[in-house]
Short mmCIF file of C-alpha atoms in Angstrom, two decimals:
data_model
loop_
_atom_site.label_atom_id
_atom_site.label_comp_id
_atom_site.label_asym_id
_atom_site.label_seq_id
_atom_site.Cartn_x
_atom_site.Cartn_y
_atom_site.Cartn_z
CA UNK R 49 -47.79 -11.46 58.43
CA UNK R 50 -46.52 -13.32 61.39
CA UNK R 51 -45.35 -16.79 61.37
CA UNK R 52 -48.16 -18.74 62.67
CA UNK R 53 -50.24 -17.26 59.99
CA UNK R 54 -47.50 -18.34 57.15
CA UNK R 55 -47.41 -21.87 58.15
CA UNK R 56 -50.96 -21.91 58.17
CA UNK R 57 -51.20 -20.49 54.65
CA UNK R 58 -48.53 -23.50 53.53
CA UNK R 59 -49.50 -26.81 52.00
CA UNK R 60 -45.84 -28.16 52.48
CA UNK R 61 -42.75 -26.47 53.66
CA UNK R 62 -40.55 -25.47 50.79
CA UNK R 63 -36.67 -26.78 51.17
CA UNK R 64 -33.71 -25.52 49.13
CA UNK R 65 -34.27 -28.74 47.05
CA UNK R 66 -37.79 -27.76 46.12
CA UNK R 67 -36.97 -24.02 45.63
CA UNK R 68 -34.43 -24.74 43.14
CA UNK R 69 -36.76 -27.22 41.43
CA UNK R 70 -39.05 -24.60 41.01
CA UNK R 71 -36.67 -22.25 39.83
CA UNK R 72 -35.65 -24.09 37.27
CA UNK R 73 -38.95 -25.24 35.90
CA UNK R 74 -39.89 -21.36 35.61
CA UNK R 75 -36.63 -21.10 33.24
CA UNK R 76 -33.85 -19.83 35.68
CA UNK R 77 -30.96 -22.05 34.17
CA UNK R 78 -27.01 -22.59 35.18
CA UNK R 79 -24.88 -19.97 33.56
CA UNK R 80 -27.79 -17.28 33.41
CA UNK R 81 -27.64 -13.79 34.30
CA UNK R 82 -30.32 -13.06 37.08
CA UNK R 83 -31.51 -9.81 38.47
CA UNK R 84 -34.05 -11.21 41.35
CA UNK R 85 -36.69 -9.12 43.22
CA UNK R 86 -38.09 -11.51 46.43
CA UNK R 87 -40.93 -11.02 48.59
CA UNK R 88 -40.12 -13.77 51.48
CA UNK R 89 -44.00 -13.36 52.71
CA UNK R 90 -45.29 -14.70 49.32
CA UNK R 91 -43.17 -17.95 49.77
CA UNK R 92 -45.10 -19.77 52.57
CA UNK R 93 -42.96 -21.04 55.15
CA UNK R 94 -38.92 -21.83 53.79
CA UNK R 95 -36.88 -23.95 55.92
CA UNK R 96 -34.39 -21.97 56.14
CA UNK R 97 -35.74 -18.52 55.91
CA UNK R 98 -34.10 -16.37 53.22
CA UNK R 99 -30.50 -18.15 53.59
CA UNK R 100 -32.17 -20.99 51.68
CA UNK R 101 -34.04 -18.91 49.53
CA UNK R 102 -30.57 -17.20 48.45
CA UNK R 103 -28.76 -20.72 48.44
CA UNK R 104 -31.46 -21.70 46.05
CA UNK R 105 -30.85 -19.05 43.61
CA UNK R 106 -26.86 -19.67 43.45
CA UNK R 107 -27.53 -23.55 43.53
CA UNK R 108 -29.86 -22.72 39.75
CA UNK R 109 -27.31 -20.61 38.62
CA UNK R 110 -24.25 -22.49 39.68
CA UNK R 111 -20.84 -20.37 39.90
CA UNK R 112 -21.04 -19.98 35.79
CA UNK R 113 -23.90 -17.76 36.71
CA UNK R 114 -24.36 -14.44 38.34
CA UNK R 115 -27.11 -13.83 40.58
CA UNK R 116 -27.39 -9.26 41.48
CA UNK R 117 -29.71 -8.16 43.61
CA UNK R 118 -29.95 -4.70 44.51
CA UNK R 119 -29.04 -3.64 47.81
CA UNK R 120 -30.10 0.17 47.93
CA UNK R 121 -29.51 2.63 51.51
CA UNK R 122 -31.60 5.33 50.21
CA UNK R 123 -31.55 6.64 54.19
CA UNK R 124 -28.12 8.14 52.71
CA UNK R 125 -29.46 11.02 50.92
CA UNK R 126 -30.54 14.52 51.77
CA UNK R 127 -32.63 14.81 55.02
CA UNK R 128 -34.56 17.79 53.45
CA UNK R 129 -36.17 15.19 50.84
CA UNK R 130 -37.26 12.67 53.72
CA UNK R 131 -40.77 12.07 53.20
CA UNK R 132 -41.78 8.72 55.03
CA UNK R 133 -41.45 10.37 57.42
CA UNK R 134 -39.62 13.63 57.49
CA UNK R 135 -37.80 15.26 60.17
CA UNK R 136 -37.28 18.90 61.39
CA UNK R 137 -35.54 21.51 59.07
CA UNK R 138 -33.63 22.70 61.72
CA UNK R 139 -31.98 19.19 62.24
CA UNK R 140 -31.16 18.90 58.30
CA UNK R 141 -27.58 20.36 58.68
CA UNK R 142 -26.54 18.49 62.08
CA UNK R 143 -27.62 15.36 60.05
CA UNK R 144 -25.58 16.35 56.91
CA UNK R 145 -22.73 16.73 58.89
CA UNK R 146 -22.87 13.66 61.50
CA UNK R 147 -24.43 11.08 59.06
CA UNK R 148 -21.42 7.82 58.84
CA UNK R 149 -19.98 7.42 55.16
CA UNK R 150 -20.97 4.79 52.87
CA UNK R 151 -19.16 1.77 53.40
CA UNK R 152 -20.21 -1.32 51.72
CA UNK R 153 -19.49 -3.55 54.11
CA UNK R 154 -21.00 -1.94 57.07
CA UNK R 155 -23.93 -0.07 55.96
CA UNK R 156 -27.44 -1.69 55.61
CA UNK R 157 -29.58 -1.89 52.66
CA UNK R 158 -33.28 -0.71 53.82
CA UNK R 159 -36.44 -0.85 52.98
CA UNK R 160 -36.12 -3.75 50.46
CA UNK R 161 -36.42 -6.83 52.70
CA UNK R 162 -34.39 -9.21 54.58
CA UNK R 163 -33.26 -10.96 51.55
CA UNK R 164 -30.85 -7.88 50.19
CA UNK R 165 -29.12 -7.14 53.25
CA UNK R 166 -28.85 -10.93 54.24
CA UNK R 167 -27.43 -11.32 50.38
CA UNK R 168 -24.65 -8.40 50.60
CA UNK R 169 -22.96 -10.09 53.57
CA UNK R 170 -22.66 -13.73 51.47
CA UNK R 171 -19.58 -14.80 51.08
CA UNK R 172 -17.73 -14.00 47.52
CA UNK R 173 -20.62 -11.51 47.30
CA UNK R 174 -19.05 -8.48 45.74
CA UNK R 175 -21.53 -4.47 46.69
CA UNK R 176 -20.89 -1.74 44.26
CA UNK R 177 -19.66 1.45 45.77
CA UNK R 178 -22.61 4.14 45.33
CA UNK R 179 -24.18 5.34 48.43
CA UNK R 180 -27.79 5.29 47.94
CA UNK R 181 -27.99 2.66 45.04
CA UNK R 182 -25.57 -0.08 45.55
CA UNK R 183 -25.87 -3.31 43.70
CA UNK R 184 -24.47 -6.57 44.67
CA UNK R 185 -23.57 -9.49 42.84
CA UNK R 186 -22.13 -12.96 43.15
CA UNK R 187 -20.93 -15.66 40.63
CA UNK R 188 -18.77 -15.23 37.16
CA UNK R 189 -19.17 -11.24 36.57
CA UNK R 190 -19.77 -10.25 39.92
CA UNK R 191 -16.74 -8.66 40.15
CA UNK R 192 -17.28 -6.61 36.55
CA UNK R 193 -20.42 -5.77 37.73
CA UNK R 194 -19.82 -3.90 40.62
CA UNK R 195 -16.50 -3.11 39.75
CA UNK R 196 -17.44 0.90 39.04
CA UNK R 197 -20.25 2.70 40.10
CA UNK R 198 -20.26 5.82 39.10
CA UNK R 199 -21.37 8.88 41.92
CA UNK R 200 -23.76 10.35 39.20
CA UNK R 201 -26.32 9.19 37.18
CA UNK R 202 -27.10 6.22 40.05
CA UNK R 203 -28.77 3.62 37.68
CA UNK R 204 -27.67 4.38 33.90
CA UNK R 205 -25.94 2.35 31.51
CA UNK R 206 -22.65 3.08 32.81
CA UNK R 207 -24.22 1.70 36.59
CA UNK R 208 -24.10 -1.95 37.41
CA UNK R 209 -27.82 -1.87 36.02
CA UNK R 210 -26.45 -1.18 32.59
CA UNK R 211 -23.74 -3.95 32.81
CA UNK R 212 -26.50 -6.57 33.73
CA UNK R 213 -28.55 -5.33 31.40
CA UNK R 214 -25.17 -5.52 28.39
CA UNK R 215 -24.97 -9.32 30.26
CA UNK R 216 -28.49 -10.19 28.39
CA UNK R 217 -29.83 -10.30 31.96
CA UNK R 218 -33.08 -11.98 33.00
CA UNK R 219 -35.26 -10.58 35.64
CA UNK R 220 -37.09 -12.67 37.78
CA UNK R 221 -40.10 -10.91 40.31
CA UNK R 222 -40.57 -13.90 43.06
CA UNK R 223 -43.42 -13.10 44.74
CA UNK R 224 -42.86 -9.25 43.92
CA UNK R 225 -45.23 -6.98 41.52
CA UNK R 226 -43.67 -4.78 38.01
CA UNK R 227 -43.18 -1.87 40.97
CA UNK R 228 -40.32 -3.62 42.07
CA UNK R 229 -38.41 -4.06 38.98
CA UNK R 230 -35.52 -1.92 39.19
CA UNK R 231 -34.76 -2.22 35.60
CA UNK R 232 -37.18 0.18 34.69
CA UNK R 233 -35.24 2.88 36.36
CA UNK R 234 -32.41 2.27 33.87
CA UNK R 235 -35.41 2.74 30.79
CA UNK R 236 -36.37 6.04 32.76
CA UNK R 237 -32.67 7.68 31.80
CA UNK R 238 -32.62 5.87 28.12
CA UNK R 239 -36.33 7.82 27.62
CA UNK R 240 -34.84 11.24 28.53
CA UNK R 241 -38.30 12.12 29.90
CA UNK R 242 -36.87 13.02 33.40
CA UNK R 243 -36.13 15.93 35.09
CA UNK R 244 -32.66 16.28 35.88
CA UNK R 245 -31.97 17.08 40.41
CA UNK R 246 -28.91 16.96 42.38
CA UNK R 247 -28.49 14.80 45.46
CA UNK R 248 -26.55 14.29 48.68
CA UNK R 249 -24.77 11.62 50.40
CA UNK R 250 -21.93 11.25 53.13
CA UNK R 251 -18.47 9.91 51.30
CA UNK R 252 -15.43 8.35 52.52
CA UNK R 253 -13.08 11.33 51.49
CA UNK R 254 -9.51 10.67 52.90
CA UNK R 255 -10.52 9.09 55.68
CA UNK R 256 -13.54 11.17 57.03
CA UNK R 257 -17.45 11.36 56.43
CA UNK R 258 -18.03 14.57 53.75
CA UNK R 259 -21.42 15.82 52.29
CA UNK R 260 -21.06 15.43 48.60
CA UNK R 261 -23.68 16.49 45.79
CA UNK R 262 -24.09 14.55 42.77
CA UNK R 263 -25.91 15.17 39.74
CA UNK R 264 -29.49 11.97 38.98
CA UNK R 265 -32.55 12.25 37.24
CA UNK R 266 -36.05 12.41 39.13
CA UNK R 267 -37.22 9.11 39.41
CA UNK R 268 -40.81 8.13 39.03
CA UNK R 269 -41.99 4.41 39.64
CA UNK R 270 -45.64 5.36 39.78
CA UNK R 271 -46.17 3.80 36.39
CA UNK R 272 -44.11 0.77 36.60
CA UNK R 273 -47.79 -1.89 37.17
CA UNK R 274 -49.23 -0.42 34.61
CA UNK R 275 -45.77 -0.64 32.21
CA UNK R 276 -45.47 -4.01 33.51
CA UNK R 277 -49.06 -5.57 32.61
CA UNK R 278 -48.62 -4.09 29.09
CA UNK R 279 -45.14 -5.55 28.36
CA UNK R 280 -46.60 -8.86 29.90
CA UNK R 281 -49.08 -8.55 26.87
CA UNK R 282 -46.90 -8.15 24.32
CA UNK R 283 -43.83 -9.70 25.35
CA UNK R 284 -42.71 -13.25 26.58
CA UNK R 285 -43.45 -13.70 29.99
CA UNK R 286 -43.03 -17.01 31.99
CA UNK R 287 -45.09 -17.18 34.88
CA UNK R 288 -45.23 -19.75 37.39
CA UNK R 289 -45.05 -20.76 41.44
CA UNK R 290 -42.19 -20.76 43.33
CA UNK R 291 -42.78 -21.62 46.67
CA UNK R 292 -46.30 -20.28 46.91
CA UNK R 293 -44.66 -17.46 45.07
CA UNK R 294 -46.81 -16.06 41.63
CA UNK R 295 -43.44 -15.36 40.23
CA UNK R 296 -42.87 -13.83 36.59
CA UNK R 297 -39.21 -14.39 34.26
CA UNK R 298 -38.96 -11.61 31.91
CA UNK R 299 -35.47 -10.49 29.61
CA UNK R 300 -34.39 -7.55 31.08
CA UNK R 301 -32.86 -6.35 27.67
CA UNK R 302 -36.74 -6.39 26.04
CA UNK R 303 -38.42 -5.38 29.24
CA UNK R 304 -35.72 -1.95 29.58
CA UNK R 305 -36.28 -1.11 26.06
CA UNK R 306 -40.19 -1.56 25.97
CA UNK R 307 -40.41 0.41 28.97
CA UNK R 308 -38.01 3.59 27.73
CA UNK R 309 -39.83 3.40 24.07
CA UNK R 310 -43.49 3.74 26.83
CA UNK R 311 -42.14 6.69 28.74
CA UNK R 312 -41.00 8.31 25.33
CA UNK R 313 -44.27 8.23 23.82
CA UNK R 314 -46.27 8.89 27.29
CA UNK R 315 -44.36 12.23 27.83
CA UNK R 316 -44.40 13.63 24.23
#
């Protein structure tokens, strides 16, 4: 959606003042723990773009609160799996070989939005180091959050998904649909209904790039709507506008445990 057709789309522009309004009328409150999936097109027009949408979220929370947002680089994993779209067999091993190390301050997170990568280069923002599933935080446990990421076993309870999750975490969707909530990945590993797979990723080994293999479960969002739209049934679910955002604030805790309990009995 270009710009001329968001401001058209916008009763009023929405201002760090009015985002953090909104956020706190949906229930995000100073000292919470927030796991926050944005789509900036569902907004309407933010002065400010997504620094004000990310100033907003700290400015709810306040620095007793910790805001994480993932900030995944899944281009930093085997060429042979590239789907979307893939490249020549023949180039898999020259790109095994050339691809730059992780390094959390320089590479990108992709395919998540501008708000992520725009997020991990904050100030006092502090990026786990895993090379195809980082997670960033800022505020009070930032710093325990991303503190250790373990190489295998990306997004289990001993990731920086299973400290938020041990924080009592909320997760809020702004703008974004149950497909988005990375949470579910971490109920995908407590179900044991996965497939176990090795991957690959370029590592800063004493002081060059190397190809290393680590050991992750085959993950499977396909069901994560559906999941989503039954836990919002069952469960407590605030919904409510922010921005022009149909945004949804869920506890990660109850959402993680309804959804592993789903894929248990799905899969047997």
């Amino acid at each position: 959606m270009v710009e001329k057709d968001v401001i058209a789309q916008t009763r009023c522009p929405n201002t760090l003042a009015s985002l953090t309004k909104d956020l706190h009328e949906i229930g995000v409150n100073p000292g919470d723990t927030l796991l926050v999936h944005v789509s900036m097109k569902s907004l309407g027009w933010v002065s400010g773009g997504p620094q004000a949408v990310i100033q907003a979220l700290m400015d709810a929370l306040t620095s007793e609160g910790t805001l994480v947002i993932q900030t995944h680089s899944p281009t930093l994993s085997d060429p042979a799996e590239w789907q979307n779209p893939p490249v020549p067999e023949h180039w898999h091993d020259t790109i095994r070989q050339t691809m730059p190390a992780y390094d959390p301050e320089k590479t990108p997170s992709t395919y998540l939005g501008v708000v992520p990568e725009l997020f991990r280069k904050f100030p006092n923002v502090h990026r786990s180091h895993h090379p195809a599933f980082s997670i960033s935080a800022w505020g009070k446990n930032a710093s325990m959050i991303t503190s250790e990421h373990p190489l295998d076993y990306s997004l289990s309870d001993h990731s920086p998904l299973g400290k938020t999750y041990q924080l009592d975490a909320k997760v809020l969707l702004l703008g974004t649909g149950y497909d988005a909530n990375t949470s579910f990945h971490l109920s995908e590993y407590r179900s044991g209904t996965r497939k176990l797979k090795e991957n690959g990723a370029p590592l800063q080994v004493e002081g060059a790039a190397k190809w290393t293999v680590y050991k992750d479960i085959e993950f499977d969002d396909d069901s994560f709507e559906e999941i989503g739209e039954q836990f919002e049934k069952e469960r407590m679910v605030v919904t409510g506008k922010i921005g022009q955002a149909l945004s949804r604030l869920f506890s990660m805790p109850e959402a993680v445990d309804y959804a592993a309990e789903w894929f248990k009995k799905k899969d047997h």
